[in-house]
PDB file of C-alpha atoms in Angstrom:
ATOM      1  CA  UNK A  74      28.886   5.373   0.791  1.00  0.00           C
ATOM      2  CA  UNK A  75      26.432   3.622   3.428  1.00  0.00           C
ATOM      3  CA  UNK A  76      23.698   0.972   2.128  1.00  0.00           C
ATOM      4  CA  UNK A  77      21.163   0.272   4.123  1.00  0.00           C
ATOM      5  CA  UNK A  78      17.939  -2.521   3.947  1.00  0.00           C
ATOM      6  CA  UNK A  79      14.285  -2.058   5.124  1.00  0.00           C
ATOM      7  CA  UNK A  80      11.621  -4.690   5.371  1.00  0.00           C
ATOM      8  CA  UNK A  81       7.871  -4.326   6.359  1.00  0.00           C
ATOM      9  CA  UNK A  82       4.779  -6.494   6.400  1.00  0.00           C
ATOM     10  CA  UNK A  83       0.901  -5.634   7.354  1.00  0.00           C
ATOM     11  CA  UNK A  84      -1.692  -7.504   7.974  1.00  0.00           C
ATOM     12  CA  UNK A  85      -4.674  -7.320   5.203  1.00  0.00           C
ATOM     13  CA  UNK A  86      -7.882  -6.129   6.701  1.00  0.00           C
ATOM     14  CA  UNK A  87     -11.444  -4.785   6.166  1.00  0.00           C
ATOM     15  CA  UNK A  88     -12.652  -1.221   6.485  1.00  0.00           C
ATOM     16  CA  UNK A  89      -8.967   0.422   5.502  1.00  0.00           C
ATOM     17  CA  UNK A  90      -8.489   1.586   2.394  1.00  0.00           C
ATOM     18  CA  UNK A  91      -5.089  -0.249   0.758  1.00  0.00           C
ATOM     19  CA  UNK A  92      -2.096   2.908   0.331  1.00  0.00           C
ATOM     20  CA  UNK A  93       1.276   2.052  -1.106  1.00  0.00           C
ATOM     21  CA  UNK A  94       3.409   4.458  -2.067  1.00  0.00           C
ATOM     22  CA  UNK A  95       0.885   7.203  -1.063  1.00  0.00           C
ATOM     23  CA  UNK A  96      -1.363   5.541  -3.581  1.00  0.00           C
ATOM     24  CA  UNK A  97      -5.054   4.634  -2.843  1.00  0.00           C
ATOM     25  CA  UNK A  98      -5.576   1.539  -4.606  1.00  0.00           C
ATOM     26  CA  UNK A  99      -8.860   0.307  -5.211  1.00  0.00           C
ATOM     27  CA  UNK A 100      -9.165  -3.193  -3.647  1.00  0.00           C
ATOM     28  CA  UNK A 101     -11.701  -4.851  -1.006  1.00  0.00           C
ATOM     29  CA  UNK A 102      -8.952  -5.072   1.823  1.00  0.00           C
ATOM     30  CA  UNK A 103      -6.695  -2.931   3.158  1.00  0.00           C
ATOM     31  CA  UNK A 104      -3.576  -2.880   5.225  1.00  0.00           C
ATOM     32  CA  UNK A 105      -3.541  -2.840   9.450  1.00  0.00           C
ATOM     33  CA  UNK A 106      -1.215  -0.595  11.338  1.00  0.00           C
ATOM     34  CA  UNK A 107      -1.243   2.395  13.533  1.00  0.00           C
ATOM     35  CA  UNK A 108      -0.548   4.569  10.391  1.00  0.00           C
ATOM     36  CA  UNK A 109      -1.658   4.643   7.061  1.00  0.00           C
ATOM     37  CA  UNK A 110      -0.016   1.347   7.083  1.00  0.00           C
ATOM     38  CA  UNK A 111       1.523   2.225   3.917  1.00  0.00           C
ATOM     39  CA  UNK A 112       4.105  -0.725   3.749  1.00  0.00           C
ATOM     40  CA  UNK A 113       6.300   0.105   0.583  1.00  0.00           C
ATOM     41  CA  UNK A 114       7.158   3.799   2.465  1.00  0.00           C
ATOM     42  CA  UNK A 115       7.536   2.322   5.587  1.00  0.00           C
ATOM     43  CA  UNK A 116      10.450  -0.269   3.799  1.00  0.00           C
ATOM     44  CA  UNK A 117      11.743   2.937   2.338  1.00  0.00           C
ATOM     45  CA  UNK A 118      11.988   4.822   5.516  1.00  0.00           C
ATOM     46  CA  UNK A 119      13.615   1.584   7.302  1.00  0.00           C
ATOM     47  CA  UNK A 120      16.622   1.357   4.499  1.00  0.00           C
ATOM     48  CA  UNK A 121      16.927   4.937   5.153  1.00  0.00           C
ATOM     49  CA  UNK A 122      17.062   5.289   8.458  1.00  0.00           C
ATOM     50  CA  UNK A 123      19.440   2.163   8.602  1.00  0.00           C
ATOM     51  CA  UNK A 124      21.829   3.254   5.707  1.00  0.00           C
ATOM     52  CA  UNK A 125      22.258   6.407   8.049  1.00  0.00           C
ATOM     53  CA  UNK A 126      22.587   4.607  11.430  1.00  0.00           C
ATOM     54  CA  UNK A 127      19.713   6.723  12.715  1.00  0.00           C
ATOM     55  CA  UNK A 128      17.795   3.690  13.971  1.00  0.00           C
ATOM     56  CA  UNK A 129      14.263   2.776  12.667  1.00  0.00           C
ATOM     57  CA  UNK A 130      10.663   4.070  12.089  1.00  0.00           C
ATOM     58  CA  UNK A 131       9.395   2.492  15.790  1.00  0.00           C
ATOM     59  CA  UNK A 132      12.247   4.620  16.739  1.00  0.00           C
ATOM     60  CA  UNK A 133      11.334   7.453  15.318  1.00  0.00           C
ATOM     61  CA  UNK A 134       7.279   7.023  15.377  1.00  0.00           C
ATOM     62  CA  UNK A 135       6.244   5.019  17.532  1.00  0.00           C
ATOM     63  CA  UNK A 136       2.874   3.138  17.515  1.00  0.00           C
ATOM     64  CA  UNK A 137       2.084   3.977  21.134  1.00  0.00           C
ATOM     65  CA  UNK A 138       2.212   8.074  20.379  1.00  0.00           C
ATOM     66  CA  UNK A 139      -1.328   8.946  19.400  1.00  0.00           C
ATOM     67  CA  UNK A 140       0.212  11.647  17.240  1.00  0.00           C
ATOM     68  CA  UNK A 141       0.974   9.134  14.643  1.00  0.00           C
ATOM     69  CA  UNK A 142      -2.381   7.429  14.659  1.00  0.00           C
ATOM     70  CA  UNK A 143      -3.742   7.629  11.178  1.00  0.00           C
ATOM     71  CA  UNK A 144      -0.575   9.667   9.654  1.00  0.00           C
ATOM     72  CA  UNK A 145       0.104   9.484   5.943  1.00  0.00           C
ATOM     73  CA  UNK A 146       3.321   7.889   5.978  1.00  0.00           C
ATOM     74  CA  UNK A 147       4.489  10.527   3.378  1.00  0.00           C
ATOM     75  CA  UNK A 148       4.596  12.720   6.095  1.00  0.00           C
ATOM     76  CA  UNK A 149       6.941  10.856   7.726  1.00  0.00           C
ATOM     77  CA  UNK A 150       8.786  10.026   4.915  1.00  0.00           C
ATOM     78  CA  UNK A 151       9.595  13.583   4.394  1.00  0.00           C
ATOM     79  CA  UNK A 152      10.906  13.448   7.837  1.00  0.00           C
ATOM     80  CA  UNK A 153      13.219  11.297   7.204  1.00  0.00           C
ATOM     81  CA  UNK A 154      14.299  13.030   4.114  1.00  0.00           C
ATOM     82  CA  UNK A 155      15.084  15.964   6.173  1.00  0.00           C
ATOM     83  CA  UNK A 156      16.778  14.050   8.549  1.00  0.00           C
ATOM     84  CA  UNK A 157      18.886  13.063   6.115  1.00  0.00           C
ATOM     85  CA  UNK A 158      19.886  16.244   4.653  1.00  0.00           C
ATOM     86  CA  UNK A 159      20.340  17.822   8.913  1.00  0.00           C
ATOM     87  CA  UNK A 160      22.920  14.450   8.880  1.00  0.00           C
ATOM     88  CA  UNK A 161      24.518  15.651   5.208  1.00  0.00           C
ATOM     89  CA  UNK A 162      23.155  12.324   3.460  1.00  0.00           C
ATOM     90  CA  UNK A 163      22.687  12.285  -0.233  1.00  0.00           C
ATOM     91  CA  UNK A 164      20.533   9.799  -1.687  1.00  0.00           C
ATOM     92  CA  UNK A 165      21.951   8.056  -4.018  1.00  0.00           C
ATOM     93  CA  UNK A 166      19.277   5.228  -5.376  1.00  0.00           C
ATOM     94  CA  UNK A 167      16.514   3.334  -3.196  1.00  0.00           C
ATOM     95  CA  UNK A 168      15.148   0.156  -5.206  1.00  0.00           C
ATOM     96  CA  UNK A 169      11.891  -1.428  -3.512  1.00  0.00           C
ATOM     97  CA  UNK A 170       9.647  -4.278  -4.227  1.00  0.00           C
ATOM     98  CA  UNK A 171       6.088  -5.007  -3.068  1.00  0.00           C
ATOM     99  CA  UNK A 172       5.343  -8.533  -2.554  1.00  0.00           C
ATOM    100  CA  UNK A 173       1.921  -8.757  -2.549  1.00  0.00           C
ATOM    101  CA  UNK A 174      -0.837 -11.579  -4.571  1.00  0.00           C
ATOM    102  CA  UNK A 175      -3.200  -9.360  -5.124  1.00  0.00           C
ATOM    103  CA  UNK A 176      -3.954  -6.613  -6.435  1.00  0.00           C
ATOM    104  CA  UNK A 177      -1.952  -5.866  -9.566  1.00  0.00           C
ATOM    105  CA  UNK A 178       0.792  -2.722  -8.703  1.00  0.00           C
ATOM    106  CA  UNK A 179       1.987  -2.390 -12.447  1.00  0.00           C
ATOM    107  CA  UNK A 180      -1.118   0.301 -12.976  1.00  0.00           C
ATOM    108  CA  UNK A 181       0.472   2.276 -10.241  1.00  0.00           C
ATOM    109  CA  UNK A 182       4.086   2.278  -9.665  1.00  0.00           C
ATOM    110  CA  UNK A 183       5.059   5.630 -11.716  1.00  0.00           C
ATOM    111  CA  UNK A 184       2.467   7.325  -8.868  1.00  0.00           C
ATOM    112  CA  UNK A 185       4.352   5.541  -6.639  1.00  0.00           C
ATOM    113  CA  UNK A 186       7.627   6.928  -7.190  1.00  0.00           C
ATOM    114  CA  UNK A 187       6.362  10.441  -7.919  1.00  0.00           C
ATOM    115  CA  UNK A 188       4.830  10.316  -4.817  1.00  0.00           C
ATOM    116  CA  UNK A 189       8.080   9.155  -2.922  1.00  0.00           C
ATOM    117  CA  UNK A 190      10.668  11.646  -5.233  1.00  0.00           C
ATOM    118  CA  UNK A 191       8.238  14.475  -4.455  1.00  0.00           C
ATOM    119  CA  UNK A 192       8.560  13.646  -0.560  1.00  0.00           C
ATOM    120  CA  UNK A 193      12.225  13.254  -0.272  1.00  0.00           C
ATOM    121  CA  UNK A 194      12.874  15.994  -2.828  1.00  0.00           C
ATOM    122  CA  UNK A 195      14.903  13.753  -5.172  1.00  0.00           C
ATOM    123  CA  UNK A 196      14.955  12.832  -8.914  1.00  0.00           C
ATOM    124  CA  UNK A 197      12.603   9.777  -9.773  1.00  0.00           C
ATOM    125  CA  UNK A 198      15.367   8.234 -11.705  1.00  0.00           C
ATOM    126  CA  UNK A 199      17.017   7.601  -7.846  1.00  0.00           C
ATOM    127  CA  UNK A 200      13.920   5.564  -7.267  1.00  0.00           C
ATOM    128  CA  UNK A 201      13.048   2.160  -8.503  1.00  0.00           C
ATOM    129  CA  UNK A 202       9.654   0.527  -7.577  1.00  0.00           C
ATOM    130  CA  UNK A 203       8.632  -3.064  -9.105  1.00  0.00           C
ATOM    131  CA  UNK A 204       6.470  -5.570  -7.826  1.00  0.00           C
ATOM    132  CA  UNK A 205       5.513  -9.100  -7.251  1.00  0.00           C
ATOM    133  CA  UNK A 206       3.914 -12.380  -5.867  1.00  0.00           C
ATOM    134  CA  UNK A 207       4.524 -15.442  -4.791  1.00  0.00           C
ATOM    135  CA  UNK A 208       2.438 -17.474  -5.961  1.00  0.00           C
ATOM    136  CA  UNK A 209       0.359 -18.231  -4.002  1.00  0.00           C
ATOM    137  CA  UNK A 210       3.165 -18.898  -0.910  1.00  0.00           C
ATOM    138  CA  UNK A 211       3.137 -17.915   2.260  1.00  0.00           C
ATOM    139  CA  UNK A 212       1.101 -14.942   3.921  1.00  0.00           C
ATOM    140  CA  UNK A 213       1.469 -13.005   1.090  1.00  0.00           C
ATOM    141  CA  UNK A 214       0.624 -15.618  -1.275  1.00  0.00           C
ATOM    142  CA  UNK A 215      -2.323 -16.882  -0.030  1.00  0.00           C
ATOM    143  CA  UNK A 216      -3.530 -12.608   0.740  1.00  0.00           C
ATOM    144  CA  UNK A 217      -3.247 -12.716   4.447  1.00  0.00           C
ATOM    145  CA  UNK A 218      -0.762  -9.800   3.818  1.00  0.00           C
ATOM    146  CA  UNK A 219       1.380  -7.393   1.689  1.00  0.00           C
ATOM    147  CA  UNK A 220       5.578  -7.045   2.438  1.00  0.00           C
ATOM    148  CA  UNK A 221       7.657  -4.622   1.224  1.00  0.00           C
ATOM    149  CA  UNK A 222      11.831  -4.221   0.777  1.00  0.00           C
ATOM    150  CA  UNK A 223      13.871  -1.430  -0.187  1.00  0.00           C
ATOM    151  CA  UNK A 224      17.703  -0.854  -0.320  1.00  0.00           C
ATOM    152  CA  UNK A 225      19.458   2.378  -0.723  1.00  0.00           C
ATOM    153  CA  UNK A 226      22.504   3.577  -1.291  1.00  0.00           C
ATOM    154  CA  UNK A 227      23.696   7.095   0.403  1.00  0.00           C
ATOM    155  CA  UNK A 228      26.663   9.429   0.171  1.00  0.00           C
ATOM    156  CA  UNK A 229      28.213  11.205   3.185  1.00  0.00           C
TER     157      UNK A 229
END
């Protein structure tokens, strides 16, 4: 067994549209990055990556290859899924938390981990989303930003 723990933050912004978990969600701001900037995946694909010992995302796409400029980050994710399997991982659970003010997740987590199961060709009950704020704390708190974690748990 191998665990393994991803973290990601992005800067709120205008004129992006806000994706987590390959989810638009309606709200004024969205999040900065090279990619989609999809911060929950990108968490994900970190834990991932790092339970295997196969690095990290900037490893793996880095934000100075153009090819990855505007990429959904379920695209990658299933890249990492089948880097997985190439390696003869087996994912065993991934639990993740947003940590974001605003807006309320609640209305779509179960998207959220479709979204991710149907990527990494796994059962949802292997994947746990939740979410929450801190009020009104830090860069998240006070909407400068949204962070992500995820652990996971996978069997050689």
């Amino acid at each position: 067994m191998r665990i393994g723990l991803g973290y990601d933050v992005h800067r709120l912004t205008d004129n992006r549209k806000l994706i987590l978990g390959g989810v638009t969600i309606p709200y004024e701001k969205g999040l900065l990055g090279h990619s989609d900037a999809d911060v929950l995946v990108h968490a994900i694909m970190d834990s991932l990556l790092g339970a295997a010992a196969l690095g990290d995302i900037g490893k793996h796409f880095p934000d100075t290859d153009e090819k990855y400029k505007g990429i959904s980050s379920m695209e990658l994710l299933k890249y990492v899924g089948d880097l997985l399997k190439k390696h003869n991982y087996i994912i065993g659970n991934i639990d993740a938390t947003i940590i974001a003010q605003r807006p309320k997740m609640a209305p779509y987590i179960s998207e959220m981990v479709s979204n991710i199961s149907d990527s990494l060709n796994i059962d949802c009950n292997k994947i746990n989303v939740k979410a929450t704020t801190e009020e009104g704390l830090g860069f998240t708190g006070t909407g400068e930003g949204i962070s992500s974690q995820s652990i996971c748990l996978l069997l050689d």
